[in-house]
Coordinates of C-alpha atoms and ligand atoms in Angstrom, one line a residue:
M253 CA -144.7 -36.5 25.3
T254 CA -142.4 -38.7 24.3
S255 CA -139.5 -39.7 26.8
F256 CA -135.2 -39.1 25.5
E257 CA -134.9 -43.0 27.2
E258 CA -137.6 -43.8 24.0
L259 CA -135.0 -42.1 21.8
A260 CA -131.7 -43.9 23.0
K261 CA -133.5 -47.1 22.9
V262 CA -133.5 -46.7 19.6
C263 CA -130.2 -45.4 19.3
T264 CA -129.1 -48.3 20.9
K265 CA -131.3 -51.0 18.2
I266 CA -130.2 -48.7 15.6
E267 CA -126.4 -48.7 16.7
N268 CA -126.3 -53.4 17.0
T269 CA -127.9 -53.2 13.5
S270 CA -126.4 -53.2 10.2
S271 CA -128.7 -53.4 7.7
S272 CA -129.5 -49.7 6.1
L273 CA -133.5 -51.1 5.4
E274 CA -134.0 -52.6 8.9
I275 CA -132.9 -49.2 11.1
T276 CA -135.2 -47.4 8.5
S277 CA -138.0 -49.4 9.8
V278 CA -136.1 -48.7 13.3
V279 CA -136.1 -44.8 12.3
A280 CA -139.5 -44.9 10.9
G281 CA -141.2 -47.0 12.9
F282 CA -139.9 -43.8 15.9
F283 CA -141.7 -41.3 13.4
K284 CA -144.7 -42.9 13.8
E285 CA -144.5 -43.5 17.0
V286 CA -143.5 -39.5 17.9
D287 CA -145.7 -36.4 18.8
D288 CA -146.1 -34.0 16.3
E289 CA -143.9 -31.2 18.2
E290 CA -141.6 -34.0 18.1
L291 CA -141.9 -35.3 15.1
D292 CA -139.4 -31.7 14.0
I293 CA -136.1 -32.5 16.6
V294 CA -137.0 -36.0 16.0
T295 CA -135.4 -35.6 12.2
R296 CA -132.8 -34.4 13.6
F297 CA -131.7 -35.8 16.7
I298 CA -131.3 -39.2 15.3
M299 CA -128.4 -37.6 12.9
G300 CA -126.7 -35.5 15.0
R301 CA -128.2 -32.4 14.9
V302 CA -130.1 -30.8 17.2
F303 CA -130.7 -27.2 15.0
P304 CA -131.5 -27.0 11.7
V305 CA -127.6 -26.6 9.8
W306 CA -129.3 -23.5 7.9
S307 CA -130.2 -21.8 11.6
E308 CA -128.1 -18.9 12.8
K309 CA -127.9 -21.0 16.3
E310 CA -125.3 -22.9 17.5
L311 CA -124.6 -25.1 20.8
G312 CA -121.3 -23.9 21.3
I313 CA -120.1 -27.0 23.7
G314 CA -117.1 -28.6 22.6
P315 CA -114.9 -31.8 24.1
N316 CA -113.5 -29.4 26.9
L317 CA -116.7 -27.9 28.2
L318 CA -118.1 -31.7 27.8
Y319 CA -115.9 -33.4 29.6
S320 CA -116.2 -30.0 32.8
A321 CA -119.8 -31.6 32.9
I322 CA -119.3 -34.7 33.2
A323 CA -116.7 -34.4 35.9
R324 CA -119.4 -32.7 38.4
A325 CA -122.4 -34.3 37.9
S326 CA -119.9 -37.0 38.6
C327 CA -117.9 -35.8 41.1
L328 CA -114.7 -36.7 39.5
P329 CA -111.7 -35.0 38.5
I330 CA -111.5 -34.1 34.9
K331 CA -108.2 -36.1 34.3
R332 CA -110.3 -39.1 35.1
I333 CA -112.3 -38.2 32.6
K334 CA -110.5 -37.8 29.8
E335 CA -108.6 -41.2 30.7
F336 CA -112.0 -43.1 30.6
V337 CA -112.4 -41.6 26.6
R338 CA -108.9 -42.2 25.6
D339 CA -110.2 -46.2 27.3
T340 CA -113.0 -46.3 24.7
G341 CA -113.1 -44.0 22.6
D342 CA -115.8 -42.5 22.8
V343 CA -117.7 -39.6 24.6
G344 CA -121.0 -41.3 25.0
L345 CA -119.7 -44.4 26.9
A346 CA -116.8 -42.2 28.5
A347 CA -120.0 -40.5 30.4
E348 CA -121.5 -43.2 31.2
K349 CA -118.5 -44.8 32.6
A350 CA -118.5 -41.9 34.5
L351 CA -121.7 -41.9 35.9
S352 CA -122.9 -45.3 36.3
G353 CA -123.4 -46.0 38.8
K354 CA -124.3 -42.8 40.6
V355 CA -128.0 -41.7 41.5
Q356 CA -129.6 -39.9 39.2
S357 CA -132.0 -36.8 40.9
N358 CA -134.7 -38.2 39.3
F359 CA -134.3 -41.2 41.2
F360 CA -135.9 -39.0 43.5
T361 CA -138.8 -37.5 42.0
E362 CA -139.0 -39.6 39.3
E363 CA -139.1 -37.5 36.8
E364 CA -139.0 -38.4 33.4
L365 CA -136.3 -36.4 30.5
T366 CA -138.3 -35.8 27.6
I367 CA -137.0 -35.5 24.2
S368 CA -138.6 -31.6 24.7
E369 CA -137.3 -31.2 27.5
V370 CA -133.9 -31.7 26.5
Y371 CA -134.0 -30.1 22.9
L372 CA -135.3 -26.4 25.2
R373 CA -132.5 -27.4 27.2
F374 CA -129.9 -27.7 24.3
R375 CA -132.2 -24.2 23.1
R376 CA -131.3 -22.5 26.5
I377 CA -127.5 -23.7 26.7
A378 CA -127.1 -21.8 22.9
Q379 CA -128.6 -18.6 23.8
L380 CA -126.0 -18.2 26.7
T381 CA -123.7 -15.9 25.6
G382 CA -120.4 -13.3 27.3
K383 CA -119.3 -13.5 30.2
G384 CA -120.3 -16.1 32.6
S385 CA -121.4 -18.4 29.9
Q386 CA -119.2 -21.0 29.9
D387 CA -119.6 -21.6 33.4
T388 CA -123.6 -21.5 33.1
K389 CA -123.5 -23.7 30.6
V390 CA -121.1 -26.9 32.2
K391 CA -124.3 -25.7 35.1
V392 CA -127.4 -27.1 32.7
L393 CA -125.3 -29.8 30.9
Q394 CA -123.9 -31.1 34.4
S395 CA -128.6 -30.7 35.5
L396 CA -129.7 -32.8 32.2
F397 CA -127.1 -35.7 33.3
G398 CA -128.1 -35.5 36.4
S399 CA -131.8 -36.4 35.3
A400 CA -131.0 -39.2 32.8
K401 CA -130.9 -42.2 33.2
P402 CA -128.4 -45.1 32.5
V403 CA -128.8 -45.0 28.8
E404 CA -129.5 -42.2 27.9
I405 CA -126.7 -40.8 28.8
V406 CA -124.7 -42.6 26.0
Y407 CA -126.5 -40.3 24.0
L408 CA -126.7 -37.1 25.9
A409 CA -123.0 -36.9 25.7
R410 CA -122.7 -37.9 22.5
L411 CA -125.6 -35.3 21.2
S412 CA -124.3 -32.2 22.9
I413 CA -121.4 -32.4 21.0
E414 CA -123.5 -33.3 17.8
E415 CA -121.3 -37.1 17.0
L416 CA -124.5 -39.5 17.6
R417 CA -122.4 -41.8 15.7
I418 CA -125.0 -44.4 14.9
G419 CA -125.0 -44.7 11.2
V420 CA -128.7 -42.8 10.2
G421 CA -127.0 -39.6 7.8
E422 CA -130.0 -37.3 5.9
G423 CA -130.3 -41.2 3.2
I424 CA -131.5 -42.9 6.2
V425 CA -133.9 -40.2 7.6
R426 CA -135.6 -39.5 3.9
D427 CA -136.9 -43.2 3.5
A428 CA -137.4 -43.9 6.8
I429 CA -140.0 -40.9 6.3
A430 CA -140.8 -41.9 3.1
E431 CA -141.7 -45.0 5.1
A432 CA -143.0 -44.0 8.0
F433 CA -146.4 -41.8 6.0
N434 CA -146.3 -44.0 3.4
V435 CA -145.0 -41.6 0.6
S436 CA -142.9 -42.0 -2.1
S437 CA -138.9 -41.2 -1.2
G438 CA -138.6 -39.0 -4.5
L439 CA -141.3 -36.4 -3.6
V440 CA -139.4 -36.3 0.3
E441 CA -136.0 -36.4 -2.0
R442 CA -137.3 -33.0 -3.2
G443 CA -138.5 -31.2 -0.9
I444 CA -134.9 -31.6 0.7
M445 CA -133.6 -30.5 -1.7
I446 CA -135.8 -27.7 -1.8
T447 CA -136.6 -26.5 1.7
N448 CA -134.2 -28.1 3.3
D449 CA -136.4 -28.6 6.7
F450 CA -136.7 -32.6 7.7
G451 CA -138.9 -31.4 10.0
L452 CA -141.3 -29.5 7.4
V453 CA -140.9 -32.6 5.5
A454 CA -142.0 -34.9 7.8
S455 CA -144.5 -33.5 9.0
T456 CA -146.2 -32.8 5.7
G457 CA -145.5 -35.9 4.5
K458 CA -147.2 -37.7 8.3
K459 CA -150.2 -34.5 7.5
E460 CA -150.4 -33.3 4.5
G461 CA -149.0 -37.3 1.7
E462 CA -148.0 -36.9 -1.5
K463 CA -150.4 -33.6 -2.4
G464 CA -149.0 -32.0 0.3
L465 CA -145.4 -32.9 -0.6
N466 CA -145.7 -31.5 -4.1
E467 CA -147.2 -28.1 -3.5
L468 CA -144.2 -27.9 -0.8
G469 CA -142.5 -24.8 -2.7
I470 CA -139.0 -22.3 -1.6
I471 CA -139.8 -21.2 1.0
L472 CA -137.9 -17.4 1.4
G473 CA -134.7 -17.9 3.9
R474 CA -135.0 -22.5 3.8
P475 CA -131.3 -22.7 2.0
L476 CA -132.5 -24.7 -1.6
K477 CA -129.1 -27.4 -1.3
M478 CA -126.7 -26.0 -4.3
M479 CA -126.5 -27.6 -8.3
L480 CA -123.5 -29.0 -8.9
S481 CA -121.8 -30.5 -11.9
Q482 CA -120.1 -32.8 -13.4
V483 CA -115.9 -32.9 -14.8
T484 CA -116.9 -32.6 -18.5
P485 CA -114.7 -35.4 -20.7
G486 CA -114.1 -32.0 -23.1
I487 CA -115.7 -29.0 -25.0
K488 CA -116.2 -30.9 -27.8
E489 CA -118.4 -33.2 -27.1
A490 CA -119.8 -30.6 -24.4
I491 CA -120.9 -28.7 -28.0
G492 CA -121.7 -32.0 -28.9
E493 CA -124.7 -33.0 -25.9
M494 CA -125.9 -29.2 -26.1
R495 CA -125.3 -27.0 -29.2
S496 CA -124.4 -24.3 -27.3
V497 CA -123.2 -23.5 -24.0
A498 CA -123.0 -20.9 -21.8
V499 CA -119.7 -20.6 -20.8
E500 CA -118.7 -19.0 -16.8
W501 CA -115.1 -19.1 -15.7
K502 CA -115.3 -21.2 -12.3
F503 CA -114.2 -18.9 -9.5
D504 CA -111.9 -20.6 -6.8
G505 CA -113.7 -19.3 -4.0
A506 CA -116.7 -20.5 -2.0
R507 CA -120.4 -20.9 -3.4
V508 CA -123.0 -18.6 -1.3
Q509 CA -127.0 -19.0 -1.5
I510 CA -128.1 -15.2 -0.9
H511 CA -131.4 -15.1 0.6
K512 CA -132.5 -11.5 -0.1
N513 CA -135.9 -11.1 1.4
G514 CA -136.7 -6.6 2.0
K515 CA -133.5 -4.9 3.9
E516 CA -132.9 -8.5 5.0
V517 CA -129.9 -9.7 3.6
T518 CA -129.0 -13.6 4.5
I519 CA -125.7 -15.9 3.1
Y520 CA -125.2 -19.5 3.0
S521 CA -122.7 -21.6 2.7
R522 CA -121.5 -24.3 0.3
R523 CA -123.1 -26.6 3.6
L524 CA -126.0 -24.7 3.5
E525 CA -124.7 -23.2 6.7
N526 CA -126.0 -19.3 8.2
V527 CA -122.4 -17.2 7.4
T528 CA -124.1 -13.7 7.1
S529 CA -122.5 -13.2 10.6
S530 CA -119.1 -13.2 9.2
L531 CA -119.9 -11.5 5.8
P532 CA -120.4 -8.3 6.6
D533 CA -119.2 -6.9 3.0
I534 CA -121.3 -9.7 0.8
V535 CA -124.5 -8.5 3.4
K536 CA -123.9 -4.8 1.5
S537 CA -122.2 -5.4 -1.7
V538 CA -126.5 -6.9 -2.4
K539 CA -128.4 -4.4 -0.7
A540 CA -125.9 -1.4 -2.9
N541 CA -126.9 -4.2 -6.3
V542 CA -129.5 -6.4 -6.0
F543 CA -132.9 -4.5 -7.2
A544 CA -135.2 -7.3 -6.2
E545 CA -137.7 -6.9 -3.2
N546 CA -137.2 -10.5 -2.7
A547 CA -134.5 -13.1 -4.5
I548 CA -132.8 -16.0 -3.5
L549 CA -129.4 -15.7 -5.6
D550 CA -126.4 -18.9 -6.5
G551 CA -122.7 -17.0 -6.5
E552 CA -119.3 -17.7 -5.4
A553 CA -117.3 -15.1 -3.0
I554 CA -113.5 -15.2 -4.5
A555 CA -111.5 -13.1 -2.1
L556 CA -109.1 -11.3 -4.4
G557 CA -104.9 -10.0 -3.6
K558 CA -103.4 -6.6 -4.9
D559 CA -102.4 -8.3 -7.5
K560 CA -106.1 -9.0 -8.3
K561 CA -105.6 -13.2 -7.9
P562 CA -107.4 -15.3 -5.8
M563 CA -106.6 -15.9 -3.3
A564 CA -105.8 -19.2 -0.6
F565 CA -109.2 -21.1 -0.2
Q566 CA -107.8 -21.6 3.7
E567 CA -108.6 -17.8 3.1
I568 CA -111.3 -17.4 1.7
L569 CA -112.2 -20.1 5.1
R570 CA -110.9 -18.1 7.2
R571 CA -113.5 -15.1 6.0
F572 CA -116.3 -17.3 5.8
R573 CA -115.9 -19.0 9.4
R574 CA -114.9 -15.4 11.5
K575 CA -116.8 -14.7 14.2
Y576 CA -115.0 -12.6 16.0
E577 CA -113.0 -9.0 14.5
V578 CA -114.8 -10.2 11.3
S579 CA -114.7 -6.1 10.1
A580 CA -110.7 -6.2 10.9
T581 CA -110.7 -9.6 9.1
A582 CA -112.7 -7.6 5.8
I583 CA -110.3 -5.8 5.2
E584 CA -107.3 -8.1 5.2
I585 CA -109.7 -10.6 2.8
P586 CA -111.4 -8.1 1.4
L587 CA -114.3 -11.1 -0.1
F588 CA -116.3 -9.8 -4.2
L589 CA -120.4 -11.6 -5.0
N590 CA -119.9 -13.0 -8.9
L591 CA -123.8 -14.5 -8.8
F592 CA -125.0 -17.6 -11.9
D593 CA -128.5 -17.9 -11.4
I594 CA -131.7 -16.3 -9.3
L595 CA -133.9 -19.1 -8.4
Y596 CA -136.7 -17.1 -6.5
L597 CA -137.7 -13.8 -7.0
N598 CA -140.4 -11.7 -6.0
N599 CA -142.0 -14.6 -3.8
E600 CA -141.5 -17.2 -7.2
S601 CA -139.3 -19.6 -7.7
L602 CA -137.5 -19.7 -11.1
I603 CA -135.8 -23.0 -10.4
D604 CA -138.0 -24.7 -13.8
H605 CA -137.9 -22.2 -15.5
P606 CA -134.3 -22.3 -18.0
L607 CA -131.5 -20.6 -17.8
S608 CA -131.2 -18.8 -20.4
W609 CA -134.3 -17.0 -18.4
R610 CA -133.2 -16.8 -15.4
R611 CA -129.7 -15.0 -16.5
K612 CA -132.1 -12.5 -18.5
K613 CA -134.2 -12.2 -14.7
L614 CA -130.8 -12.0 -12.4
E615 CA -129.0 -9.3 -15.6
E616 CA -132.6 -7.2 -14.5
V617 CA -132.4 -7.3 -11.2
C618 CA -128.9 -6.8 -10.3
D619 CA -126.0 -4.2 -11.1
K620 CA -123.5 -6.3 -13.0
G621 CA -120.6 -5.3 -11.4
I622 CA -121.4 -8.3 -8.9
I623 CA -122.6 -11.1 -12.2
A624 CA -120.6 -13.5 -13.4
V625 CA -119.7 -12.9 -17.3
Q626 CA -121.2 -15.5 -18.9
V627 CA -121.3 -16.5 -23.1
V628 CA -123.0 -18.0 -25.2
T629 CA -121.2 -19.8 -28.0
D630 CA -120.8 -22.8 -29.6
D631 CA -117.6 -22.2 -30.8
I632 CA -115.0 -24.4 -29.6
S633 CA -112.1 -22.3 -29.5
I634 CA -114.3 -19.5 -27.9
V635 CA -114.8 -21.6 -24.8
E636 CA -110.5 -22.7 -25.6
N637 CA -109.8 -18.0 -24.7
I638 CA -112.1 -18.3 -21.7
Y639 CA -110.5 -21.3 -20.0
K640 CA -106.8 -19.9 -20.7
E641 CA -108.0 -16.1 -19.5
A642 CA -109.4 -18.4 -16.4
L643 CA -106.8 -19.7 -15.4
M644 CA -104.6 -16.5 -16.2
A645 CA -106.6 -14.9 -14.7
G646 CA -106.2 -17.4 -11.5
H647 CA -109.3 -18.8 -11.3
E648 CA -109.5 -23.1 -11.5
G649 CA -111.6 -23.3 -15.8
V650 CA -114.6 -23.1 -16.7
M651 CA -118.0 -24.5 -16.2
L652 CA -119.8 -24.8 -19.3
K653 CA -124.3 -25.0 -19.1
N654 CA -126.9 -25.5 -20.7
P655 CA -128.6 -22.9 -21.5
G656 CA -131.6 -25.0 -22.0
S657 CA -131.6 -26.5 -18.3
S658 CA -133.9 -25.8 -15.4
Y659 CA -132.4 -26.0 -12.2
I660 CA -132.2 -29.0 -9.9
P661 CA -131.1 -28.0 -6.3
G662 CA -128.6 -30.9 -5.0
K663 CA -128.3 -32.0 -8.7
R664 CA -124.9 -33.5 -10.0
G665 CA -125.8 -34.0 -13.4
K666 CA -124.5 -33.7 -17.1
N667 CA -126.4 -30.1 -16.9
W668 CA -123.3 -28.3 -15.6
L669 CA -119.9 -28.7 -16.5
K670 CA -117.0 -27.9 -15.2
L671 CA -113.6 -28.4 -17.3
K672 CA -110.2 -27.7 -15.3
P673 CA -106.5 -28.7 -15.2
I674 CA -105.9 -32.3 -14.6
M675 CA -104.1 -32.8 -12.1
E676 CA -101.0 -35.5 -11.7
T677 CA -100.9 -38.1 -9.2
L678 CA -98.7 -38.4 -6.0
D679 CA -97.3 -41.8 -4.7
L680 CA -97.8 -41.1 -1.2
I681 CA -97.6 -42.8 1.3
V682 CA -99.8 -44.6 4.4
I683 CA -98.9 -43.6 8.0
G684 CA -101.9 -42.6 10.3
G685 CA -105.9 -43.9 10.2
E686 CA -108.3 -42.6 12.0
W687 CA -111.3 -45.3 13.2
G688 CA -115.0 -44.2 11.4
E689 CA -117.7 -43.5 13.2
G690 CA -121.4 -45.6 14.0
R691 CA -121.8 -48.8 11.6
R692 CA -117.6 -48.1 10.2
A693 CA -116.5 -48.0 14.1
N694 CA -114.5 -51.3 13.4
L695 CA -113.1 -50.0 9.8
I696 CA -110.4 -47.5 9.9
G697 CA -111.7 -45.1 7.7
S698 CA -109.1 -42.0 7.1
Y699 CA -105.4 -42.5 6.6
L700 CA -102.5 -40.2 7.0
L701 CA -100.0 -39.3 4.2
A702 CA -96.7 -37.9 4.1
C703 CA -94.5 -37.5 1.3
R704 CA -90.7 -38.8 1.6
D705 CA -87.7 -36.0 2.8
P706 CA -85.4 -38.0 1.3
D707 CA -82.5 -35.1 3.1
T708 CA -83.5 -37.0 6.6
D709 CA -85.2 -40.0 5.8
T710 CA -88.6 -39.2 7.4
F711 CA -91.6 -38.8 6.5
L712 CA -93.8 -35.7 6.1
P713 CA -97.5 -35.6 6.7
I714 CA -99.6 -34.6 3.7
G715 CA -103.1 -34.8 4.0
R716 CA -105.7 -36.6 5.0
V717 CA -107.7 -39.2 2.4
A718 CA -111.1 -40.6 2.8
T719 CA -112.4 -41.1 -0.5
G720 CA -112.5 -42.9 -3.2
I721 CA -112.0 -46.1 -1.4
T722 CA -114.8 -48.8 -1.2
D723 CA -116.6 -50.6 1.1
E724 CA -114.8 -53.8 0.2
Q725 CA -111.4 -52.3 -0.2
L726 CA -112.2 -50.5 3.2
T727 CA -112.0 -53.7 5.3
E728 CA -109.1 -55.5 3.1
L729 CA -107.2 -51.6 4.2
T730 CA -107.7 -52.3 7.4
K731 CA -106.9 -55.5 8.1
T732 CA -103.2 -54.9 6.6
F733 CA -103.1 -51.9 8.5
K734 CA -104.3 -54.0 11.7
E735 CA -100.8 -55.2 11.7
L736 CA -99.0 -52.3 10.9
V737 CA -100.1 -50.1 13.5
I738 CA -97.3 -48.5 16.2
S739 CA -100.1 -46.5 18.8
E740 CA -103.7 -45.6 19.3
E741 CA -105.5 -42.8 21.0
G742 CA -108.7 -42.6 21.2
I743 CA -110.1 -43.5 16.9
H744 CA -106.2 -41.7 15.5
V745 CA -103.5 -44.7 15.4
E746 CA -100.1 -44.7 14.3
L747 CA -98.8 -46.9 11.2
E748 CA -96.2 -48.5 10.4
P749 CA -95.0 -46.3 6.8
R750 CA -94.8 -49.5 5.0
I751 CA -97.7 -48.8 2.2
V752 CA -98.3 -46.3 -0.5
F753 CA -100.9 -44.4 -2.1
E754 CA -101.9 -43.2 -5.1
V755 CA -103.8 -40.7 -4.9
A756 CA -104.6 -37.9 -7.1
F757 CA -106.3 -34.5 -6.0
E758 CA -107.4 -31.0 -7.3
E759 CA -104.7 -28.8 -5.8
I760 CA -101.8 -28.5 -3.9
Q761 CA -102.2 -25.6 -0.9
K762 CA -99.8 -24.3 1.2
S763 CA -100.7 -25.3 4.8
P764 CA -99.5 -24.4 8.4
N765 CA -101.8 -27.8 9.2
Y766 CA -99.1 -30.1 8.1
E767 CA -95.5 -30.4 8.3
S768 CA -94.6 -30.6 5.1
G769 CA -96.0 -27.2 4.6
Y770 CA -98.9 -28.4 2.1
A771 CA -102.1 -30.1 2.2
L772 CA -103.8 -31.1 -0.6
R773 CA -107.5 -30.1 -2.0
F774 CA -109.8 -32.8 -2.5
P775 CA -107.7 -36.2 -2.9
R776 CA -109.0 -39.1 -3.3
L777 CA -107.2 -42.7 -3.8
V778 CA -107.0 -43.8 -6.8
H779 CA -104.7 -47.7 -6.6
V780 CA -102.6 -48.8 -3.7
R781 CA -99.8 -49.5 -4.7
T782 CA -98.7 -52.2 -3.8
D783 CA -96.3 -52.9 -6.4
K784 CA -93.9 -49.3 -4.1
S785 CA -92.3 -49.6 -1.1
P786 CA -92.4 -46.0 0.9
G787 CA -88.7 -45.5 -0.8
D788 CA -90.2 -45.1 -3.7
A789 CA -93.2 -42.4 -2.4
D790 CA -93.3 -39.1 -4.2
T791 CA -91.0 -36.5 -2.0
I792 CA -91.5 -33.1 -0.7
E793 CA -89.0 -32.0 -3.9
R794 CA -91.5 -33.5 -6.0
V795 CA -94.5 -31.7 -4.1
E796 CA -92.8 -28.3 -4.4
S797 CA -92.2 -28.3 -8.1
L798 CA -95.1 -29.8 -8.6
Y799 CA -97.3 -26.6 -6.7
I800 CA -95.1 -24.4 -8.8
G801 CA -96.6 -26.3 -12.0
Q802 CA -99.7 -25.6 -11.0
K803 CA -99.2 -21.4 -10.1
G804 CA -96.8 -21.2 -13.2
R805 CA -99.7 -22.9 -14.8
R806 CA -102.5 -19.8 -13.5
N807 CA -99.6 -17.8 -14.8
S808 CA -98.3 -18.2 -18.1
N809 CA -100.0 -16.8 -21.4
G810 CA -102.5 -19.5 -21.0
N811 CA -100.1 -22.5 -22.6
L812 CA -101.5 -25.4 -20.9
Ligands
AMP123 P1 -116.8 -28.4 -7.4 O1 -116.4 -28.2 -6.7 O2 -114.9 -29.1 -8.6 O3 -117.3 -29.8 -7.8 O4 -118.1 -27.9 -8.7 C1 -118.5 -27.3 -8.9 C2 -118.3 -25.9 -7.6 O5 -116.9 -24.8 -8.4 C3 -119.3 -25.1 -6.5 O6 -119.8 -25.7 -6.4 C4 -119.2 -23.8 -6.9 O7 -118.4 -23.0 -5.7 C5 -118.3 -23.0 -7.9 N1 -118.5 -22.0 -9.3 C6 -117.1 -21.8 -9.8 N2 -117.7 -20.5 -10.3 C7 -118.5 -21.4 -10.4 C8 -120.2 -20.9 -11.9 N3 -119.8 -20.7 -12.8 N4 -121.0 -21.6 -12.1 C9 -121.1 -22.5 -11.0 N5 -120.6 -23.2 -9.8 C10 -118.9 -21.7 -9.5

């Protein structure tokens, strides 16, 4: 049995290490050290996860519940705990500050908190539901702090809200498994893509080596990473490359991976979270329209409004996140399935078969009402027509797929190409930011953007950008923005509105979350416009006209 203190020490070491290679070695060393039963837990804890993403178990500890537990354990008022959080910008350090010097109960019992014990207590917390459960959760967490040594407190607090902040992600865990058990990282990656079960891959690598990893197959009830797409250079180029292309609408909805096992149906989101209980209508539809004993299906769930056009993405998200009043929301936002792939059928994996073959199987076992229409062609004008139809119907564009290609989980390859209208960019002013986490803790990693309201001479927030920025750029930008900080609260900084970012995005959406009333979908930084001053930034009118333009384009006769 390994103590939680060991894990805490490893985390401290990682926090003080900047090289990814060294971090990987530290993690690998720890993987080698822990018992077989603990390996599964440790592969997740080290990434700040308590349960596997695909599990329906949820810890359900929010910051307030955590503050209450720290407050009770330290006999300090919650207000004081919140001040510590504000001062340190970190719940772990705040907990340490609050609890330092307090007599720990294990001081008397000399009982060590083990990794398994911490997991069991978290599992107990996750099982608590209903009346009085919040209070019991606080008590369990409080007692956990009561048994912890100072070095453990920091990581217990962070882990309880699943934000470990030590910069260890899936890539490092993958490489660490390979290093620890002397197996190829390609095979470890394959295992993770197929089973999405880090613990299983680690213990297979440990006990059965490369042979065992090679034999790891799809497991019904464990989501596979989803195959992803690239932007196509053009229809002609795609046809040139693939000879004939399988064309499907690129639906404006949310990805779902459906596992059917007899009468049991489980649905996973793009992030591989188990969303089954939020989507009873999809479950019903699968039960009625899929005629296979067991299967794994891939597709897009769309919500259609009264006008038969897809509803805004946020509406779909409301469905995916719904925990209560699920059926009422299902009536308000009805979802429809468009399946486009089948990865597993009657106990056999299909992913190594070509798409054209998988498509035949899909048609054999599903009612065509839930399958996305697919046309295989080498004729540019046919593709163009389908593209126009898709846009007219309010969808995003088309997917061009290679009919001869296998399904590669987690891969953003050339065999799935997306074609959609290119949006213009917006020049927006940076008015705030957020400090990063782990190794990026000393960098401002995400920026709050605003457009101009010339009438009131104010800046209206419209979203955040964190992608499209290189590490070098981030360091430079942090230097610049440090000079412009007006105020700071926790990780949030308010910045003087001086710098203009040119930002690309996939779509403008209406949003109640930002003062402008709009939000950008998938924003990314294109350029820092040092040539522009805040007065040159785009106005709310331009945002509005782009928004209307994009709707118009969708509703038009296909004239793009
Ligand atoms: P993107 O997120 O822009 O990289 O595009 C890939 C996403 O498009 C997938 O993850 C799906 O959610 C979505 N999508 C919509 N229609 C299709 C389709 N026919 N085939 C594959 N993906 C699709």
